[in-house]
Short mmCIF file of N, CA and C in Angstrom, two decimals:
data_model
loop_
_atom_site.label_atom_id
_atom_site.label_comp_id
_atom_site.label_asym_id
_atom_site.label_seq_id
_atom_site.Cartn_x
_atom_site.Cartn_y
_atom_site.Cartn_z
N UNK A 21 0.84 -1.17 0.00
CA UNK A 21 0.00 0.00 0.00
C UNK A 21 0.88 1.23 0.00
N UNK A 22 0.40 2.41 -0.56
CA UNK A 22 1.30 3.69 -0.47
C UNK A 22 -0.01 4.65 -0.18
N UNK A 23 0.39 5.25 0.37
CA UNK A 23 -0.59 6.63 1.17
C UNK A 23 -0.02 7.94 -0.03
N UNK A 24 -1.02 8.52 -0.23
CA UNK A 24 -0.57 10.24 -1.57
C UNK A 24 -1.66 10.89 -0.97
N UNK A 25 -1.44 11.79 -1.04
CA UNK A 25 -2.36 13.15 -1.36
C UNK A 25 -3.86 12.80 -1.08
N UNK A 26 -3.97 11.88 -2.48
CA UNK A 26 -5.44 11.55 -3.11
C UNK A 26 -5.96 10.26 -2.02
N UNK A 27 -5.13 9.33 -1.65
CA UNK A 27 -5.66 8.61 -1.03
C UNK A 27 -5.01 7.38 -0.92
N UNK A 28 -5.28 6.49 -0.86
CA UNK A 28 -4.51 5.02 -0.71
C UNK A 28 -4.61 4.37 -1.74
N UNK A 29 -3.33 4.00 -2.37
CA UNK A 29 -3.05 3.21 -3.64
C UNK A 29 -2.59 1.68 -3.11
N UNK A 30 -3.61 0.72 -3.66
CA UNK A 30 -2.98 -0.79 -2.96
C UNK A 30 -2.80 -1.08 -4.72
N UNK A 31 -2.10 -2.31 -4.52
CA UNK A 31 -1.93 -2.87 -6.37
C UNK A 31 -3.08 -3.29 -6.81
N UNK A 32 -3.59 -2.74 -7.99
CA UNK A 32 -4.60 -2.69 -8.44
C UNK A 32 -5.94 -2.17 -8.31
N UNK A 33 -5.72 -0.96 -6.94
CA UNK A 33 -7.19 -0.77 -6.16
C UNK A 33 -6.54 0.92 -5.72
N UNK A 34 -7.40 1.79 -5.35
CA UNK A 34 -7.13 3.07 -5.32
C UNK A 34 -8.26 3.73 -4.65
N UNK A 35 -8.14 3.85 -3.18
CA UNK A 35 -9.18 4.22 -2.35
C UNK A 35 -8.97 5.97 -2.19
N UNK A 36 -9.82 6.75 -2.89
CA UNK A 36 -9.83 7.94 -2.53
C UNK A 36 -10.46 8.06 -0.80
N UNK A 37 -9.45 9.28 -0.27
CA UNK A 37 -9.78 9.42 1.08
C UNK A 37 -11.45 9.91 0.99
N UNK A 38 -12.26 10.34 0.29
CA UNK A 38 -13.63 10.62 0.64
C UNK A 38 -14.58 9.60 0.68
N UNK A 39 -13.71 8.42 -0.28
CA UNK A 39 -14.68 7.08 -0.26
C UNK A 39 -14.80 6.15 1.15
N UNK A 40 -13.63 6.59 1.69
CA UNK A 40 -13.17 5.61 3.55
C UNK A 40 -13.95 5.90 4.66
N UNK A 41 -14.50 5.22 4.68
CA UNK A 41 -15.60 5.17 5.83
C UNK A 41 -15.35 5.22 7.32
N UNK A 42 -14.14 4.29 7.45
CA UNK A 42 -13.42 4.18 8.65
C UNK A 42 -11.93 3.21 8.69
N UNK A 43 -11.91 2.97 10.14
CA UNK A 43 -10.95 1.98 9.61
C UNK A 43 -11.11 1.54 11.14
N UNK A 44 -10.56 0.57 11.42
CA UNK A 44 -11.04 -0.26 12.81
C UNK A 44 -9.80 -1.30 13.01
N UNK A 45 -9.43 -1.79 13.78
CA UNK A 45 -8.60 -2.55 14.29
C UNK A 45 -8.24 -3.88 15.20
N UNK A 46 -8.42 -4.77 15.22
CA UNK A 46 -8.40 -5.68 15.99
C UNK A 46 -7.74 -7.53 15.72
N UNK A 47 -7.52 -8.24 16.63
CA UNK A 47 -6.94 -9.48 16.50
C UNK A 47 -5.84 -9.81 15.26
N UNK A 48 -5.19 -8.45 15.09
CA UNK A 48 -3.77 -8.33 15.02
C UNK A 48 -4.03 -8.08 13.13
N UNK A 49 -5.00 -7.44 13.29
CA UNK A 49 -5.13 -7.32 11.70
C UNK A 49 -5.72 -5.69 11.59
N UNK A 50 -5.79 -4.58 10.45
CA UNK A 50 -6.77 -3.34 10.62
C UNK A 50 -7.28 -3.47 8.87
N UNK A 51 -8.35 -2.87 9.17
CA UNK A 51 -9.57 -3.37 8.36
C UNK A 51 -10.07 -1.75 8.22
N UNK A 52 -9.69 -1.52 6.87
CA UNK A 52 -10.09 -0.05 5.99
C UNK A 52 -11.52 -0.21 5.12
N UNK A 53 -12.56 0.59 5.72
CA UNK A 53 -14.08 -0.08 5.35
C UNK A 53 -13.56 1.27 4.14
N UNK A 54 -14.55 1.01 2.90
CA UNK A 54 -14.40 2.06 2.06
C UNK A 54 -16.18 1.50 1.24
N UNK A 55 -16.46 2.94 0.60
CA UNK A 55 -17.79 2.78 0.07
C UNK A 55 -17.56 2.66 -1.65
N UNK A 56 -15.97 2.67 -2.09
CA UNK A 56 -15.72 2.72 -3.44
C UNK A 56 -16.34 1.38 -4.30
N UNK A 57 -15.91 0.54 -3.63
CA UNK A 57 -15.88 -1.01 -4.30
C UNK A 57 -16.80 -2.10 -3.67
N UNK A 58 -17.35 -2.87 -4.22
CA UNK A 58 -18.37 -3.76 -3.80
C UNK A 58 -17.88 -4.36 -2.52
N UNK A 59 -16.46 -4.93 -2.84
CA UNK A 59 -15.77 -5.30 -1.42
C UNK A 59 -15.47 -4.22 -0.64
N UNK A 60 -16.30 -3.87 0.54
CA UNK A 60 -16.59 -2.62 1.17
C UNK A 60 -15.15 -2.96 2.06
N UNK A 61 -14.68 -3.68 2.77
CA UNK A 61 -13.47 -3.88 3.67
C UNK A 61 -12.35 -4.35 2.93
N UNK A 62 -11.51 -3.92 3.60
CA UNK A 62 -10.04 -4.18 2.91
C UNK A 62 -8.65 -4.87 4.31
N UNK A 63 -8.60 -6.07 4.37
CA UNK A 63 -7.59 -6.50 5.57
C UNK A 63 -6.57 -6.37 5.35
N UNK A 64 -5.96 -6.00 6.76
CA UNK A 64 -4.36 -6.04 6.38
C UNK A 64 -3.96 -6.72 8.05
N UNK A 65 -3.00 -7.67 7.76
CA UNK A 65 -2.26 -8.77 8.97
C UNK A 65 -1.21 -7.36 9.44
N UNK A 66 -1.38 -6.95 10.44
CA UNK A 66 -0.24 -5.82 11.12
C UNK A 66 1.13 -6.37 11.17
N UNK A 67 1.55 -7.39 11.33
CA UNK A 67 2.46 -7.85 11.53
C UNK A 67 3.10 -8.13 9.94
N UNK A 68 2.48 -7.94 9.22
CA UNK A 68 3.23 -7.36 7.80
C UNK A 68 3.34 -5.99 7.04
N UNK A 69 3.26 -5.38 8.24
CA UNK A 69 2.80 -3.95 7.97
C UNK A 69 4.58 -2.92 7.43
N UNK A 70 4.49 -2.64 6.78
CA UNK A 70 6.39 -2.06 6.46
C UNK A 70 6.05 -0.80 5.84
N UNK A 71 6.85 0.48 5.78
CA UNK A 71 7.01 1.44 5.42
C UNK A 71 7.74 0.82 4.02
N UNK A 72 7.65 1.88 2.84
CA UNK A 72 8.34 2.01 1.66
C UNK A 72 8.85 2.87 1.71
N UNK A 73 10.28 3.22 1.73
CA UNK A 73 11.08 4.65 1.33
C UNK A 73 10.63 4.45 -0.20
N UNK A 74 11.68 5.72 -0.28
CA UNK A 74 11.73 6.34 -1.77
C UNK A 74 12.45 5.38 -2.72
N UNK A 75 13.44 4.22 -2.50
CA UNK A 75 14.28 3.24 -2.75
C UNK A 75 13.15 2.47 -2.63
N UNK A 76 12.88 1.43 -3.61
CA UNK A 76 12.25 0.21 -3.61
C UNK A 76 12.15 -0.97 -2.51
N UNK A 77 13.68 -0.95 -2.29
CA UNK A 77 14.31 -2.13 -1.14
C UNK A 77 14.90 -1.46 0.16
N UNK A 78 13.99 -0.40 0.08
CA UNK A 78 13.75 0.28 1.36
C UNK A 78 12.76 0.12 2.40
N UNK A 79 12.87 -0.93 3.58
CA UNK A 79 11.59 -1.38 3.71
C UNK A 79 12.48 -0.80 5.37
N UNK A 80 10.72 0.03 6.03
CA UNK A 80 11.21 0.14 7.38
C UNK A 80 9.94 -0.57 8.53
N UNK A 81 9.71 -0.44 9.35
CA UNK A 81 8.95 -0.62 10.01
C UNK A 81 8.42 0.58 10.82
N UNK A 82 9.17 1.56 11.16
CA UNK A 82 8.55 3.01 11.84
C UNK A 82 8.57 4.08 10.35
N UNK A 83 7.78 5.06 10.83
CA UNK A 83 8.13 6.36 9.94
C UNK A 83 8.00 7.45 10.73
N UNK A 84 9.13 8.41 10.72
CA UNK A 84 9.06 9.40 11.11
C UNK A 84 9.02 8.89 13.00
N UNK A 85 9.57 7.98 12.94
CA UNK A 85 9.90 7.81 14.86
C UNK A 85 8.26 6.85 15.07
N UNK A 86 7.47 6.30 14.49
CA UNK A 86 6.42 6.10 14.77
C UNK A 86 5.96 4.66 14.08
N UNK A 87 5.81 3.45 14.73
CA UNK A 87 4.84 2.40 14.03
C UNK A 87 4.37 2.75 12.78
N UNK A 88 4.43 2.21 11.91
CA UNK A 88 4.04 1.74 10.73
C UNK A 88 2.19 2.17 11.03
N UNK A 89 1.68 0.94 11.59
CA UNK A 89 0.50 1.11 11.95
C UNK A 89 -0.42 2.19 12.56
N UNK A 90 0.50 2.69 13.44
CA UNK A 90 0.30 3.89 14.21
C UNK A 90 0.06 4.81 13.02
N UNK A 91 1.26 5.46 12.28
CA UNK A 91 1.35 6.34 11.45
C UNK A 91 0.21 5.84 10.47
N UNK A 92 -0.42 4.66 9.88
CA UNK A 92 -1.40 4.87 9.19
C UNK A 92 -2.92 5.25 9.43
N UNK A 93 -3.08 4.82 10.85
CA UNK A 93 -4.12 4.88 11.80
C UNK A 93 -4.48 6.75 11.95
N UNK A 94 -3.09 7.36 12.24
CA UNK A 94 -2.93 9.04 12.31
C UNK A 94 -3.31 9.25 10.85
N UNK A 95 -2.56 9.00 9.55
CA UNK A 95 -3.26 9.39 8.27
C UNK A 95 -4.41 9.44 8.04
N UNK A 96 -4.94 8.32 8.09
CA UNK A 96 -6.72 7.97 7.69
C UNK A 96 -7.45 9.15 8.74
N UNK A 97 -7.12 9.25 10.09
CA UNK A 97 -8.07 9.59 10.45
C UNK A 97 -7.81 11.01 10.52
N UNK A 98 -7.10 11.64 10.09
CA UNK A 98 -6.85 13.42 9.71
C UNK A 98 -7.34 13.34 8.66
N UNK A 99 -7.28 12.36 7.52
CA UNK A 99 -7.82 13.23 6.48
C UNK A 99 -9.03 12.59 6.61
N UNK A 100 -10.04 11.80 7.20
CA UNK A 100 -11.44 11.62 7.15
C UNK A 100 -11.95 12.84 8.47
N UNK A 101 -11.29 13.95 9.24
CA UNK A 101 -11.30 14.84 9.87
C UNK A 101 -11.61 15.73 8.99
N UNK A 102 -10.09 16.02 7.82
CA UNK A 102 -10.46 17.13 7.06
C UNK A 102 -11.69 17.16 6.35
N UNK A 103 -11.89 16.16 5.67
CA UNK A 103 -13.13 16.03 4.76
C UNK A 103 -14.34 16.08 5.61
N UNK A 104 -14.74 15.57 6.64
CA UNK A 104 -15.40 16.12 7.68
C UNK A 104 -15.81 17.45 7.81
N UNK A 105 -14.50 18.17 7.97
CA UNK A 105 -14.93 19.72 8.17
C UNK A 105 -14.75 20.15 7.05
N UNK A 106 -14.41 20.27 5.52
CA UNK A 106 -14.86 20.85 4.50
C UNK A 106 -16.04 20.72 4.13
N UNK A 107 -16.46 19.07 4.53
CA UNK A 107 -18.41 19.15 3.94
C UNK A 107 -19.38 20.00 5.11
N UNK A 108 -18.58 20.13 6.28
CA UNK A 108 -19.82 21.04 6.89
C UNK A 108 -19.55 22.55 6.92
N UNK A 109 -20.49 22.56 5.87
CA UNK A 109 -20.08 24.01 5.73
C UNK A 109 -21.69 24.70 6.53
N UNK A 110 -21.69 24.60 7.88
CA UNK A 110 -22.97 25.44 8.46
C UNK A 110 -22.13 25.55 9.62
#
């Protein structure tokens, strides 16, 4: 998976952040619900969870001082924040 701008790119699948519903976590796996694709959930085993540098065969496990997991858990849920507060516009 790679995190951009637009949203989460897995191979072959491309979840814009407005389509993500949530994301939830448990029994060692986190589970990205999205409203894009018929398959509304998307699993991922944490314990295969790795950062990509900019190098291909750059594989880390923290980013920026922080879990892998952690740091994706903080992404998703700032930008389902932002989009949050751009649609309420009252």
């Amino acid at each position: 998976m790679m995190l951009c701008d637009d949203g989460i790119e897995l191979t072959g699948v491309f979840l814009d952040w407005i389509t993500i519903e949530g994301v939830s976590l448990g029994d060692g796996v986190v589970v990205l619900h999205s409203s894009k694709y018929r398959k509304r959930d998307f699993t991922f085993h944490c314990d295969g969870m790795v950062f990509r540098g900019y190098h291909d065969d750059d594989f880390k496990k923290t980013h920026q001082g922080y879990d892998v997991l952690y740091a994706l858990m903080n992404r998703v849920t700032f930008e389902l924040q932002r989009i949050e507060k751009e649609m309420d516009i009252f």
